Each structure stands twice: as structure tokens, then as C-alpha cells.
Amino acid sequence: MDSRAWDLRYADSEFVWTVRPNRFLVEEAAGVPPGRALDLACGEGRNAVWLAQRGWEATGVDFSHAGLVKARRLATERRVHIEWIAADLLDYRPEPHGFDLVLLFYLQLPAEPRRQVVRAAAAGVAPSGTLLVVAHDRANLDHGHGGPQDPIVLYTAEDIMGDLGGSGLHIDRADRVRRPVQTPDGERVALDALLRASRA
């Protein structure tokens, strides 16, 4: 999907996603001392806002202007300041080694553009900083609930590990994880890829 398609998706006044933070962000970052955080493909801003509420100096980047309008609204409602940047991640380059936490959540791209974005994200991780990637896992197509149905944009934690080759980051965790999803027909399970990496 391009930025215009996401603008249409975010055009309604209601939030497309919940305003609660992603469960894996809470699990992986809840105990990390606040610093500078970069949320790439931030969408409607829920994760950046959650971090800012916990003392992080947060920056959110997305190519959807409609998504960023809602992100700004959420930040205002929660009384936090966040720097919002409208940019395509295929062109955006984070400040080198500038962030203590870099998030890349549910950016579903084919292999080559994904590799480009993941490497750029890794370059933004500061010494002692962390990169956290979460995505719809390829196995979700046949064994999980929801998510994109195009296998070209689905990938695994091992794929992300390959993308990070030569980045200087240490892989701390690379797993396929289960995410409960509430549906009108009861609880279902989605399968996600999760990778956490750090710079010495």
C-alpha cells in the first residue's frame, strides 16, 4: 500500500488500531531506562505516545499524513510532546547511532525494500541501544489469524537476522510469537515475527 492508500485508511476520525501500545513493546521495553526513541512506520502514534508517557524523548516517522494527524491528536490528548516526521522509510535515514530504542512494527514490505529499511533502522541504534522489530510472520498466512494475505510481504525473524548482517548489532532474541486477537467469533491467535537486537 502507498501513502495515499494509508491516508484513506486513516481518514476516519476513529482510530483504526487500538490506542493501547503493542503488547510486545510493553513486554520488551517496559523495564528499559528512558532515552531517545524512534518509532518507524508509527501510524497513528500509539507506541510513540506510550513511550513518551514513560519519559522517552520520542520521534515518530510515517508516510501517511492522515495517520500523523491522528498521532498528533493522541499526543495532545495524552499531554506529551513527540516529534512527528512525514517521510517514506525508503528515503528516510535516522540520525546515525542517535537512538536508544528504534521500533519497526508491522512494516510489511517485499524482501529488498525491507532489507533497506531494516539496515537504515539498525544504523540509527546508539551504543547500548536496542532495535525491536515486530511483523506479521510468514506462517500466519496458513496457521494464524488476520494480517496481510500476500506472502511476498510476510517474513520471519530469521529473515530480519539476515537483513542485519554486517550491522554490528547483536541478536538478543529472534522468535515466532503468538498474539491473541479478539474477534466476534471468539479469541483467535495471530503469529508474529519478533526480533530484538542491541549494539554493544
mmCIF file of the C-alpha atoms, coordinates in Angstrom:
data_MODEL
# 
_entry.id   MODEL 
# 
loop_
_atom_site.group_PDB 
_atom_site.id 
_atom_site.type_symbol 
_atom_site.label_atom_id 
_atom_site.label_alt_id 
_atom_site.label_comp_id 
_atom_site.label_asym_id 
_atom_site.label_entity_id 
_atom_site.label_seq_id 
_atom_site.pdbx_PDB_ins_code 
_atom_site.Cartn_x 
_atom_site.Cartn_y 
_atom_site.Cartn_z 
_atom_site.occupancy 
_atom_site.B_iso_or_equiv 
_atom_site.pdbx_formal_charge 
_atom_site.auth_seq_id 
_atom_site.auth_comp_id 
_atom_site.auth_asym_id 
_atom_site.auth_atom_id 
_atom_site.pdbx_PDB_model_num 
ATOM 1   C CA . MET A 1 1   ? 0.000   0.000   0.000  1.00 0.00 ? 1   MET A CA 1 
ATOM 2   C CA . ASP A 1 2   ? 1.239   3.502   -0.795 1.00 0.00 ? 2   ASP A CA 1 
ATOM 3   C CA . SER A 1 3   ? 0.799   6.645   1.306  1.00 0.00 ? 3   SER A CA 1 
ATOM 4   C CA . ARG A 1 4   ? -2.464  7.587   -0.417 1.00 0.00 ? 4   ARG A CA 1 
ATOM 5   C CA . ALA A 1 5   ? -3.978  4.205   0.420  1.00 0.00 ? 5   ALA A CA 1 
ATOM 6   C CA . TRP A 1 6   ? -2.960  4.600   4.068  1.00 0.00 ? 6   TRP A CA 1 
ATOM 7   C CA . ASP A 1 7   ? -4.330  8.151   4.101  1.00 0.00 ? 7   ASP A CA 1 
ATOM 8   C CA . LEU A 1 8   ? -7.687  6.738   3.014  1.00 0.00 ? 8   LEU A CA 1 
ATOM 9   C CA . ARG A 1 9   ? -7.494  4.025   5.646  1.00 0.00 ? 9   ARG A CA 1 
ATOM 10  C CA . TYR A 1 10  ? -6.711  6.542   8.395  1.00 0.00 ? 10  TYR A CA 1 
ATOM 11  C CA . ALA A 1 11  ? -9.188  9.175   7.138  1.00 0.00 ? 11  ALA A CA 1 
ATOM 12  C CA . ASP A 1 12  ? -11.967 8.282   9.581  1.00 0.00 ? 12  ASP A CA 1 
ATOM 13  C CA . SER A 1 13  ? -11.949 10.139  12.884 1.00 0.00 ? 13  SER A CA 1 
ATOM 14  C CA . GLU A 1 14  ? -11.863 6.861   14.821 1.00 0.00 ? 14  GLU A CA 1 
ATOM 15  C CA . PHE A 1 15  ? -8.551  5.103   15.316 1.00 0.00 ? 15  PHE A CA 1 
ATOM 16  C CA . VAL A 1 16  ? -8.006  2.122   13.001 1.00 0.00 ? 16  VAL A CA 1 
ATOM 17  C CA . TRP A 1 17  ? -5.963  0.353   15.664 1.00 0.00 ? 17  TRP A CA 1 
ATOM 18  C CA . THR A 1 18  ? -6.347  0.466   19.408 1.00 0.00 ? 18  THR A CA 1 
ATOM 19  C CA . VAL A 1 19  ? -4.695  3.416   21.158 1.00 0.00 ? 19  VAL A CA 1 
ATOM 20  C CA . ARG A 1 20  ? -3.078  0.969   23.581 1.00 0.00 ? 20  ARG A CA 1 
ATOM 21  C CA . PRO A 1 21  ? 0.599   0.178   22.937 1.00 0.00 ? 21  PRO A CA 1 
ATOM 22  C CA . ASN A 1 22  ? 1.623   -3.012  21.199 1.00 0.00 ? 22  ASN A CA 1 
ATOM 23  C CA . ARG A 1 23  ? 1.862   -5.858  23.710 1.00 0.00 ? 23  ARG A CA 1 
ATOM 24  C CA . PHE A 1 24  ? 5.389   -6.778  22.604 1.00 0.00 ? 24  PHE A CA 1 
ATOM 25  C CA . LEU A 1 25  ? 6.621   -3.229  23.072 1.00 0.00 ? 25  LEU A CA 1 
ATOM 26  C CA . VAL A 1 26  ? 5.301   -3.309  26.637 1.00 0.00 ? 26  VAL A CA 1 
ATOM 27  C CA . GLU A 1 27  ? 6.924   -6.690  27.301 1.00 0.00 ? 27  GLU A CA 1 
ATOM 28  C CA . GLU A 1 28  ? 10.288  -5.840  25.768 1.00 0.00 ? 28  GLU A CA 1 
ATOM 29  C CA . ALA A 1 29  ? 10.719  -2.174  26.744 1.00 0.00 ? 29  ALA A CA 1 
ATOM 30  C CA . ALA A 1 30  ? 8.776   -1.708  29.992 1.00 0.00 ? 30  ALA A CA 1 
ATOM 31  C CA . GLY A 1 31  ? 11.912  -2.012  32.146 1.00 0.00 ? 31  GLY A CA 1 
ATOM 32  C CA . VAL A 1 32  ? 14.324  -0.150  29.869 1.00 0.00 ? 32  VAL A CA 1 
ATOM 33  C CA . PRO A 1 33  ? 15.523  3.239   31.201 1.00 0.00 ? 33  PRO A CA 1 
ATOM 34  C CA . PRO A 1 34  ? 14.118  6.090   29.069 1.00 0.00 ? 34  PRO A CA 1 
ATOM 35  C CA . GLY A 1 35  ? 16.275  7.723   26.421 1.00 0.00 ? 35  GLY A CA 1 
ATOM 36  C CA . ARG A 1 36  ? 15.735  8.705   22.799 1.00 0.00 ? 36  ARG A CA 1 
ATOM 37  C CA . ALA A 1 37  ? 13.231  6.541   20.906 1.00 0.00 ? 37  ALA A CA 1 
ATOM 38  C CA . LEU A 1 38  ? 12.450  6.343   17.197 1.00 0.00 ? 38  LEU A CA 1 
ATOM 39  C CA . ASP A 1 39  ? 9.181   4.753   16.039 1.00 0.00 ? 39  ASP A CA 1 
ATOM 40  C CA . LEU A 1 40  ? 9.426   3.976   12.316 1.00 0.00 ? 40  LEU A CA 1 
ATOM 41  C CA . ALA A 1 41  ? 6.133   3.449   10.464 1.00 0.00 ? 41  ALA A CA 1 
ATOM 42  C CA . CYS A 1 42  ? 4.440   4.868   13.545 1.00 0.00 ? 42  CYS A CA 1 
ATOM 43  C CA . GLY A 1 43  ? 0.950   5.031   12.004 1.00 0.00 ? 43  GLY A CA 1 
ATOM 44  C CA . GLU A 1 44  ? -1.473  6.649   14.442 1.00 0.00 ? 44  GLU A CA 1 
ATOM 45  C CA . GLY A 1 45  ? 1.243   7.043   17.064 1.00 0.00 ? 45  GLY A CA 1 
ATOM 46  C CA . ARG A 1 46  ? 0.131   4.757   19.878 1.00 0.00 ? 46  ARG A CA 1 
ATOM 47  C CA . ASN A 1 47  ? 3.576   3.284   20.589 1.00 0.00 ? 47  ASN A CA 1 
ATOM 48  C CA . ALA A 1 48  ? 5.438   6.598   20.457 1.00 0.00 ? 48  ALA A CA 1 
ATOM 49  C CA . VAL A 1 49  ? 2.841   8.135   22.776 1.00 0.00 ? 49  VAL A CA 1 
ATOM 50  C CA . TRP A 1 50  ? 3.196   5.268   25.262 1.00 0.00 ? 50  TRP A CA 1 
ATOM 51  C CA . LEU A 1 51  ? 6.961   5.737   25.292 1.00 0.00 ? 51  LEU A CA 1 
ATOM 52  C CA . ALA A 1 52  ? 6.665   9.492   25.756 1.00 0.00 ? 52  ALA A CA 1 
ATOM 53  C CA . GLN A 1 53  ? 4.325   8.950   28.695 1.00 0.00 ? 53  GLN A CA 1 
ATOM 54  C CA . ARG A 1 54  ? 7.138   6.957   30.298 1.00 0.00 ? 54  ARG A CA 1 
ATOM 55  C CA . GLY A 1 55  ? 9.753   9.640   29.898 1.00 0.00 ? 55  GLY A CA 1 
ATOM 56  C CA . TRP A 1 56  ? 11.187  8.785   26.497 1.00 0.00 ? 56  TRP A CA 1 
ATOM 57  C CA . GLU A 1 57  ? 12.139  11.553  24.063 1.00 0.00 ? 57  GLU A CA 1 
ATOM 58  C CA . ALA A 1 58  ? 10.165  10.094  21.172 1.00 0.00 ? 58  ALA A CA 1 
ATOM 59  C CA . THR A 1 59  ? 10.160  10.658  17.424 1.00 0.00 ? 59  THR A CA 1 
ATOM 60  C CA . GLY A 1 60  ? 7.577   9.076   15.118 1.00 0.00 ? 60  GLY A CA 1 
ATOM 61  C CA . VAL A 1 61  ? 8.010   8.694   11.350 1.00 0.00 ? 61  VAL A CA 1 
ATOM 62  C CA . ASP A 1 62  ? 5.329   7.722   8.833  1.00 0.00 ? 62  ASP A CA 1 
ATOM 63  C CA . PHE A 1 63  ? 4.438   8.486   5.227  1.00 0.00 ? 63  PHE A CA 1 
ATOM 64  C CA . SER A 1 64  ? 0.715   8.864   5.930  1.00 0.00 ? 64  SER A CA 1 
ATOM 65  C CA . HIS A 1 65  ? -0.212  12.465  6.680  1.00 0.00 ? 65  HIS A CA 1 
ATOM 66  C CA . ALA A 1 66  ? -3.651  11.310  7.868  1.00 0.00 ? 66  ALA A CA 1 
ATOM 67  C CA . GLY A 1 67  ? -2.028  8.879   10.293 1.00 0.00 ? 67  GLY A CA 1 
ATOM 68  C CA . LEU A 1 68  ? 0.209   11.617  11.670 1.00 0.00 ? 68  LEU A CA 1 
ATOM 69  C CA . VAL A 1 69  ? -2.762  13.951  12.162 1.00 0.00 ? 69  VAL A CA 1 
ATOM 70  C CA . LYS A 1 70  ? -4.284  11.330  14.448 1.00 0.00 ? 70  LYS A CA 1 
ATOM 71  C CA . ALA A 1 71  ? -0.922  10.709  16.114 1.00 0.00 ? 71  ALA A CA 1 
ATOM 72  C CA . ARG A 1 72  ? -0.637  14.408  16.947 1.00 0.00 ? 72  ARG A CA 1 
ATOM 73  C CA . ARG A 1 73  ? -4.182  14.355  18.299 1.00 0.00 ? 73  ARG A CA 1 
ATOM 74  C CA . LEU A 1 74  ? -3.420  11.381  20.538 1.00 0.00 ? 74  LEU A CA 1 
ATOM 75  C CA . ALA A 1 75  ? -0.241  13.020  21.822 1.00 0.00 ? 75  ALA A CA 1 
ATOM 76  C CA . THR A 1 76  ? -2.151  16.196  22.615 1.00 0.00 ? 76  THR A CA 1 
ATOM 77  C CA . GLU A 1 77  ? -4.842  14.238  24.452 1.00 0.00 ? 77  GLU A CA 1 
ATOM 78  C CA . ARG A 1 78  ? -2.179  12.424  26.487 1.00 0.00 ? 78  ARG A CA 1 
ATOM 79  C CA . ARG A 1 79  ? -0.248  15.673  27.074 1.00 0.00 ? 79  ARG A CA 1 
ATOM 80  C CA . VAL A 1 80  ? 3.073   14.507  25.690 1.00 0.00 ? 80  VAL A CA 1 
ATOM 81  C CA . HIS A 1 81  ? 5.441   16.093  23.186 1.00 0.00 ? 81  HIS A CA 1 
ATOM 82  C CA . ILE A 1 82  ? 6.630   13.994  20.263 1.00 0.00 ? 82  ILE A CA 1 
ATOM 83  C CA . GLU A 1 83  ? 8.468   14.973  17.105 1.00 0.00 ? 83  GLU A CA 1 
ATOM 84  C CA . TRP A 1 84  ? 6.439   13.735  14.134 1.00 0.00 ? 84  TRP A CA 1 
ATOM 85  C CA . ILE A 1 85  ? 8.145   13.382  10.752 1.00 0.00 ? 85  ILE A CA 1 
ATOM 86  C CA . ALA A 1 86  ? 6.312   12.778  7.467  1.00 0.00 ? 86  ALA A CA 1 
ATOM 87  C CA . ALA A 1 87  ? 8.650   10.644  5.364  1.00 0.00 ? 87  ALA A CA 1 
ATOM 88  C CA . ASP A 1 88  ? 8.790   7.488   3.274  1.00 0.00 ? 88  ASP A CA 1 
ATOM 89  C CA . LEU A 1 89  ? 11.031  4.976   5.053  1.00 0.00 ? 89  LEU A CA 1 
ATOM 90  C CA . LEU A 1 90  ? 12.626  4.041   1.738  1.00 0.00 ? 90  LEU A CA 1 
ATOM 91  C CA . ASP A 1 91  ? 14.108  7.552   1.734  1.00 0.00 ? 91  ASP A CA 1 
ATOM 92  C CA . TYR A 1 92  ? 14.359  8.373   5.437  1.00 0.00 ? 92  TYR A CA 1 
ATOM 93  C CA . ARG A 1 93  ? 17.701  7.968   7.215  1.00 0.00 ? 93  ARG A CA 1 
ATOM 94  C CA . PRO A 1 94  ? 17.770  8.163   11.028 1.00 0.00 ? 94  PRO A CA 1 
ATOM 95  C CA . GLU A 1 95  ? 20.484  10.080  12.804 1.00 0.00 ? 95  GLU A CA 1 
ATOM 96  C CA . PRO A 1 96  ? 23.435  7.622   12.866 1.00 0.00 ? 96  PRO A CA 1 
ATOM 97  C CA . HIS A 1 97  ? 23.720  5.918   16.265 1.00 0.00 ? 97  HIS A CA 1 
ATOM 98  C CA . GLY A 1 98  ? 21.261  8.519   17.572 1.00 0.00 ? 98  GLY A CA 1 
ATOM 99  C CA . PHE A 1 99  ? 18.560  6.490   19.332 1.00 0.00 ? 99  PHE A CA 1 
ATOM 100 C CA . ASP A 1 100 ? 18.489  4.270   22.396 1.00 0.00 ? 100 ASP A CA 1 
ATOM 101 C CA . LEU A 1 101 ? 15.416  2.424   21.109 1.00 0.00 ? 101 LEU A CA 1 
ATOM 102 C CA . VAL A 1 102 ? 14.358  2.002   17.483 1.00 0.00 ? 102 VAL A CA 1 
ATOM 103 C CA . LEU A 1 103 ? 10.993  0.399   16.700 1.00 0.00 ? 103 LEU A CA 1 
ATOM 104 C CA . LEU A 1 104 ? 9.939   -1.092  13.388 1.00 0.00 ? 104 LEU A CA 1 
ATOM 105 C CA . PHE A 1 105 ? 6.467   -2.603  13.868 1.00 0.00 ? 105 PHE A CA 1 
ATOM 106 C CA . TYR A 1 106 ? 4.359   -4.256  11.173 1.00 0.00 ? 106 TYR A CA 1 
ATOM 107 C CA . LEU A 1 107 ? 6.102   -2.752  8.177  1.00 0.00 ? 107 LEU A CA 1 
ATOM 108 C CA . GLN A 1 108 ? 5.254   -5.390  5.591  1.00 0.00 ? 108 GLN A CA 1 
ATOM 109 C CA . LEU A 1 109 ? 7.456   -4.988  2.520  1.00 0.00 ? 109 LEU A CA 1 
ATOM 110 C CA . PRO A 1 110 ? 8.993   -7.315  -0.070 1.00 0.00 ? 110 PRO A CA 1 
ATOM 111 C CA . ALA A 1 111 ? 12.492  -8.537  0.714  1.00 0.00 ? 111 ALA A CA 1 
ATOM 112 C CA . GLU A 1 112 ? 14.695  -5.898  -0.935 1.00 0.00 ? 112 GLU A CA 1 
ATOM 113 C CA . PRO A 1 113 ? 12.948  -2.733  0.286  1.00 0.00 ? 113 PRO A CA 1 
ATOM 114 C CA . ARG A 1 114 ? 12.514  -4.382  3.701  1.00 0.00 ? 114 ARG A CA 1 
ATOM 115 C CA . ARG A 1 115 ? 16.257  -5.042  3.891  1.00 0.00 ? 115 ARG A CA 1 
ATOM 116 C CA . GLN A 1 116 ? 16.945  -1.400  3.022  1.00 0.00 ? 116 GLN A CA 1 
ATOM 117 C CA . VAL A 1 117 ? 14.649  -0.105  5.782  1.00 0.00 ? 117 VAL A CA 1 
ATOM 118 C CA . VAL A 1 118 ? 15.898  -2.594  8.388  1.00 0.00 ? 118 VAL A CA 1 
ATOM 119 C CA . ARG A 1 119 ? 19.530  -1.650  7.732  1.00 0.00 ? 119 ARG A CA 1 
ATOM 120 C CA . ALA A 1 120 ? 18.709  2.045   7.974  1.00 0.00 ? 120 ALA A CA 1 
ATOM 121 C CA . ALA A 1 121 ? 16.881  1.389   11.256 1.00 0.00 ? 121 ALA A CA 1 
ATOM 122 C CA . ALA A 1 122 ? 19.881  -0.537  12.589 1.00 0.00 ? 122 ALA A CA 1 
ATOM 123 C CA . ALA A 1 123 ? 22.207  2.340   11.705 1.00 0.00 ? 123 ALA A CA 1 
ATOM 124 C CA . GLY A 1 124 ? 20.141  4.573   13.984 1.00 0.00 ? 124 GLY A CA 1 
ATOM 125 C CA . VAL A 1 125 ? 20.746  2.432   17.096 1.00 0.00 ? 125 VAL A CA 1 
ATOM 126 C CA . ALA A 1 126 ? 23.053  4.086   19.625 1.00 0.00 ? 126 ALA A CA 1 
ATOM 127 C CA . PRO A 1 127 ? 25.737  2.280   21.659 1.00 0.00 ? 127 PRO A CA 1 
ATOM 128 C CA . SER A 1 128 ? 23.937  0.153   24.276 1.00 0.00 ? 128 SER A CA 1 
ATOM 129 C CA . GLY A 1 129 ? 20.711  0.803   22.328 1.00 0.00 ? 129 GLY A CA 1 
ATOM 130 C CA . THR A 1 130 ? 18.068  -1.622  21.089 1.00 0.00 ? 130 THR A CA 1 
ATOM 131 C CA . LEU A 1 131 ? 16.322  -2.378  17.810 1.00 0.00 ? 131 LEU A CA 1 
ATOM 132 C CA . LEU A 1 132 ? 12.906  -4.017  18.169 1.00 0.00 ? 132 LEU A CA 1 
ATOM 133 C CA . VAL A 1 133 ? 11.176  -5.408  15.068 1.00 0.00 ? 133 VAL A CA 1 
ATOM 134 C CA . VAL A 1 134 ? 7.716   -6.988  15.086 1.00 0.00 ? 134 VAL A CA 1 
ATOM 135 C CA . ALA A 1 135 ? 5.909   -8.138  11.943 1.00 0.00 ? 135 ALA A CA 1 
ATOM 136 C CA . HIS A 1 136 ? 3.256   -10.481 10.660 1.00 0.00 ? 136 HIS A CA 1 
ATOM 137 C CA . ASP A 1 137 ? 5.094   -13.802 10.346 1.00 0.00 ? 137 ASP A CA 1 
ATOM 138 C CA . ARG A 1 138 ? 5.042   -15.780 7.117  1.00 0.00 ? 138 ARG A CA 1 
ATOM 139 C CA . ALA A 1 139 ? 3.488   -18.721 8.985  1.00 0.00 ? 139 ALA A CA 1 
ATOM 140 C CA . ASN A 1 140 ? 0.491   -16.556 9.846  1.00 0.00 ? 140 ASN A CA 1 
ATOM 141 C CA . LEU A 1 141 ? -0.765  -16.947 6.297  1.00 0.00 ? 141 LEU A CA 1 
ATOM 142 C CA . ASP A 1 142 ? -1.652  -20.614 6.833  1.00 0.00 ? 142 ASP A CA 1 
ATOM 143 C CA . HIS A 1 143 ? -1.653  -21.010 10.598 1.00 0.00 ? 143 HIS A CA 1 
ATOM 144 C CA . GLY A 1 144 ? -2.682  -17.684 12.111 1.00 0.00 ? 144 GLY A CA 1 
ATOM 145 C CA . HIS A 1 145 ? -5.417  -15.068 12.085 1.00 0.00 ? 145 HIS A CA 1 
ATOM 146 C CA . GLY A 1 146 ? -5.646  -11.868 10.040 1.00 0.00 ? 146 GLY A CA 1 
ATOM 147 C CA . GLY A 1 147 ? -2.755  -9.898  8.643  1.00 0.00 ? 147 GLY A CA 1 
ATOM 148 C CA . PRO A 1 148 ? -1.715  -9.428  5.012  1.00 0.00 ? 148 PRO A CA 1 
ATOM 149 C CA . GLN A 1 149 ? -2.580  -12.260 2.681  1.00 0.00 ? 149 GLN A CA 1 
ATOM 150 C CA . ASP A 1 150 ? 0.252   -11.620 0.215  1.00 0.00 ? 150 ASP A CA 1 
ATOM 151 C CA . PRO A 1 151 ? 3.201   -13.939 1.026  1.00 0.00 ? 151 PRO A CA 1 
ATOM 152 C CA . ILE A 1 152 ? 5.627   -11.527 -0.657 1.00 0.00 ? 152 ILE A CA 1 
ATOM 153 C CA . VAL A 1 153 ? 5.314   -9.048  2.234  1.00 0.00 ? 153 VAL A CA 1 
ATOM 154 C CA . LEU A 1 154 ? 5.451   -11.642 5.016  1.00 0.00 ? 154 LEU A CA 1 
ATOM 155 C CA . TYR A 1 155 ? 8.708   -12.666 6.666  1.00 0.00 ? 155 TYR A CA 1 
ATOM 156 C CA . THR A 1 156 ? 10.299  -14.343 9.677  1.00 0.00 ? 156 THR A CA 1 
ATOM 157 C CA . ALA A 1 157 ? 12.667  -13.359 12.477 1.00 0.00 ? 157 ALA A CA 1 
ATOM 158 C CA . GLU A 1 158 ? 15.366  -15.282 10.620 1.00 0.00 ? 158 GLU A CA 1 
ATOM 159 C CA . ASP A 1 159 ? 14.795  -13.086 7.559  1.00 0.00 ? 159 ASP A CA 1 
ATOM 160 C CA . ILE A 1 160 ? 15.351  -9.990  9.723  1.00 0.00 ? 160 ILE A CA 1 
ATOM 161 C CA . MET A 1 161 ? 18.530  -11.545 11.096 1.00 0.00 ? 161 MET A CA 1 
ATOM 162 C CA . GLY A 1 162 ? 19.742  -11.869 7.531  1.00 0.00 ? 162 GLY A CA 1 
ATOM 163 C CA . ASP A 1 163 ? 18.834  -8.249  6.837  1.00 0.00 ? 163 ASP A CA 1 
ATOM 164 C CA . LEU A 1 164 ? 21.003  -7.189  9.786  1.00 0.00 ? 164 LEU A CA 1 
ATOM 165 C CA . GLY A 1 165 ? 24.169  -8.903  8.576  1.00 0.00 ? 165 GLY A CA 1 
ATOM 166 C CA . GLY A 1 166 ? 27.108  -6.535  8.979  1.00 0.00 ? 166 GLY A CA 1 
ATOM 167 C CA . SER A 1 167 ? 25.120  -4.022  11.034 1.00 0.00 ? 167 SER A CA 1 
ATOM 168 C CA . GLY A 1 168 ? 27.189  -4.535  14.178 1.00 0.00 ? 168 GLY A CA 1 
ATOM 169 C CA . LEU A 1 169 ? 24.109  -5.426  16.219 1.00 0.00 ? 169 LEU A CA 1 
ATOM 170 C CA . HIS A 1 170 ? 23.928  -8.458  18.497 1.00 0.00 ? 170 HIS A CA 1 
ATOM 171 C CA . ILE A 1 171 ? 20.786  -10.581 18.180 1.00 0.00 ? 171 ILE A CA 1 
ATOM 172 C CA . ASP A 1 172 ? 19.234  -10.902 21.634 1.00 0.00 ? 172 ASP A CA 1 
ATOM 173 C CA . ARG A 1 173 ? 16.002  -12.579 20.589 1.00 0.00 ? 173 ARG A CA 1 
ATOM 174 C CA . ALA A 1 174 ? 14.556  -13.923 17.332 1.00 0.00 ? 174 ALA A CA 1 
ATOM 175 C CA . ASP A 1 175 ? 11.255  -15.770 17.712 1.00 0.00 ? 175 ASP A CA 1 
ATOM 176 C CA . ARG A 1 176 ? 7.886   -16.554 16.247 1.00 0.00 ? 176 ARG A CA 1 
ATOM 177 C CA . VAL A 1 177 ? 5.399   -15.326 18.846 1.00 0.00 ? 177 VAL A CA 1 
ATOM 178 C CA . ARG A 1 178 ? 1.687   -15.786 19.389 1.00 0.00 ? 178 ARG A CA 1 
ATOM 179 C CA . ARG A 1 179 ? -0.628  -12.781 19.688 1.00 0.00 ? 179 ARG A CA 1 
ATOM 180 C CA . PRO A 1 180 ? -4.232  -13.263 20.898 1.00 0.00 ? 180 PRO A CA 1 
ATOM 181 C CA . VAL A 1 181 ? -6.807  -11.467 18.757 1.00 0.00 ? 181 VAL A CA 1 
ATOM 182 C CA . GLN A 1 182 ? -10.367 -10.836 19.903 1.00 0.00 ? 182 GLN A CA 1 
ATOM 183 C CA . THR A 1 183 ? -12.928 -11.417 17.133 1.00 0.00 ? 183 THR A CA 1 
ATOM 184 C CA . PRO A 1 184 ? -16.747 -11.591 17.030 1.00 0.00 ? 184 PRO A CA 1 
ATOM 185 C CA . ASP A 1 185 ? -16.312 -15.372 16.905 1.00 0.00 ? 185 ASP A CA 1 
ATOM 186 C CA . GLY A 1 186 ? -14.072 -15.530 19.950 1.00 0.00 ? 186 GLY A CA 1 
ATOM 187 C CA . GLU A 1 187 ? -10.345 -15.386 20.516 1.00 0.00 ? 187 GLU A CA 1 
ATOM 188 C CA . ARG A 1 188 ? -8.022  -16.249 17.636 1.00 0.00 ? 188 ARG A CA 1 
ATOM 189 C CA . VAL A 1 189 ? -4.221  -16.335 17.504 1.00 0.00 ? 189 VAL A CA 1 
ATOM 190 C CA . ALA A 1 190 ? -2.005  -14.394 15.124 1.00 0.00 ? 190 ALA A CA 1 
ATOM 191 C CA . LEU A 1 191 ? 1.611   -15.382 14.530 1.00 0.00 ? 191 LEU A CA 1 
ATOM 192 C CA . ASP A 1 192 ? 4.196   -12.609 14.565 1.00 0.00 ? 192 ASP A CA 1 
ATOM 193 C CA . ALA A 1 193 ? 7.932   -12.417 13.980 1.00 0.00 ? 193 ALA A CA 1 
ATOM 194 C CA . LEU A 1 194 ? 9.810   -10.692 16.804 1.00 0.00 ? 194 LEU A CA 1 
ATOM 195 C CA . LEU A 1 195 ? 13.459  -9.677  16.801 1.00 0.00 ? 195 LEU A CA 1 
ATOM 196 C CA . ARG A 1 196 ? 15.346  -7.714  19.440 1.00 0.00 ? 196 ARG A CA 1 
ATOM 197 C CA . ALA A 1 197 ? 18.926  -6.690  18.727 1.00 0.00 ? 197 ALA A CA 1 
ATOM 198 C CA . SER A 1 198 ? 21.382  -4.424  20.563 1.00 0.00 ? 198 SER A CA 1 
ATOM 199 C CA . ARG A 1 199 ? 24.572  -2.512  19.941 1.00 0.00 ? 199 ARG A CA 1 
ATOM 200 C CA . ALA A 1 200 ? 27.476  -3.015  22.345 1.00 0.00 ? 200 ALA A CA 1 
# 
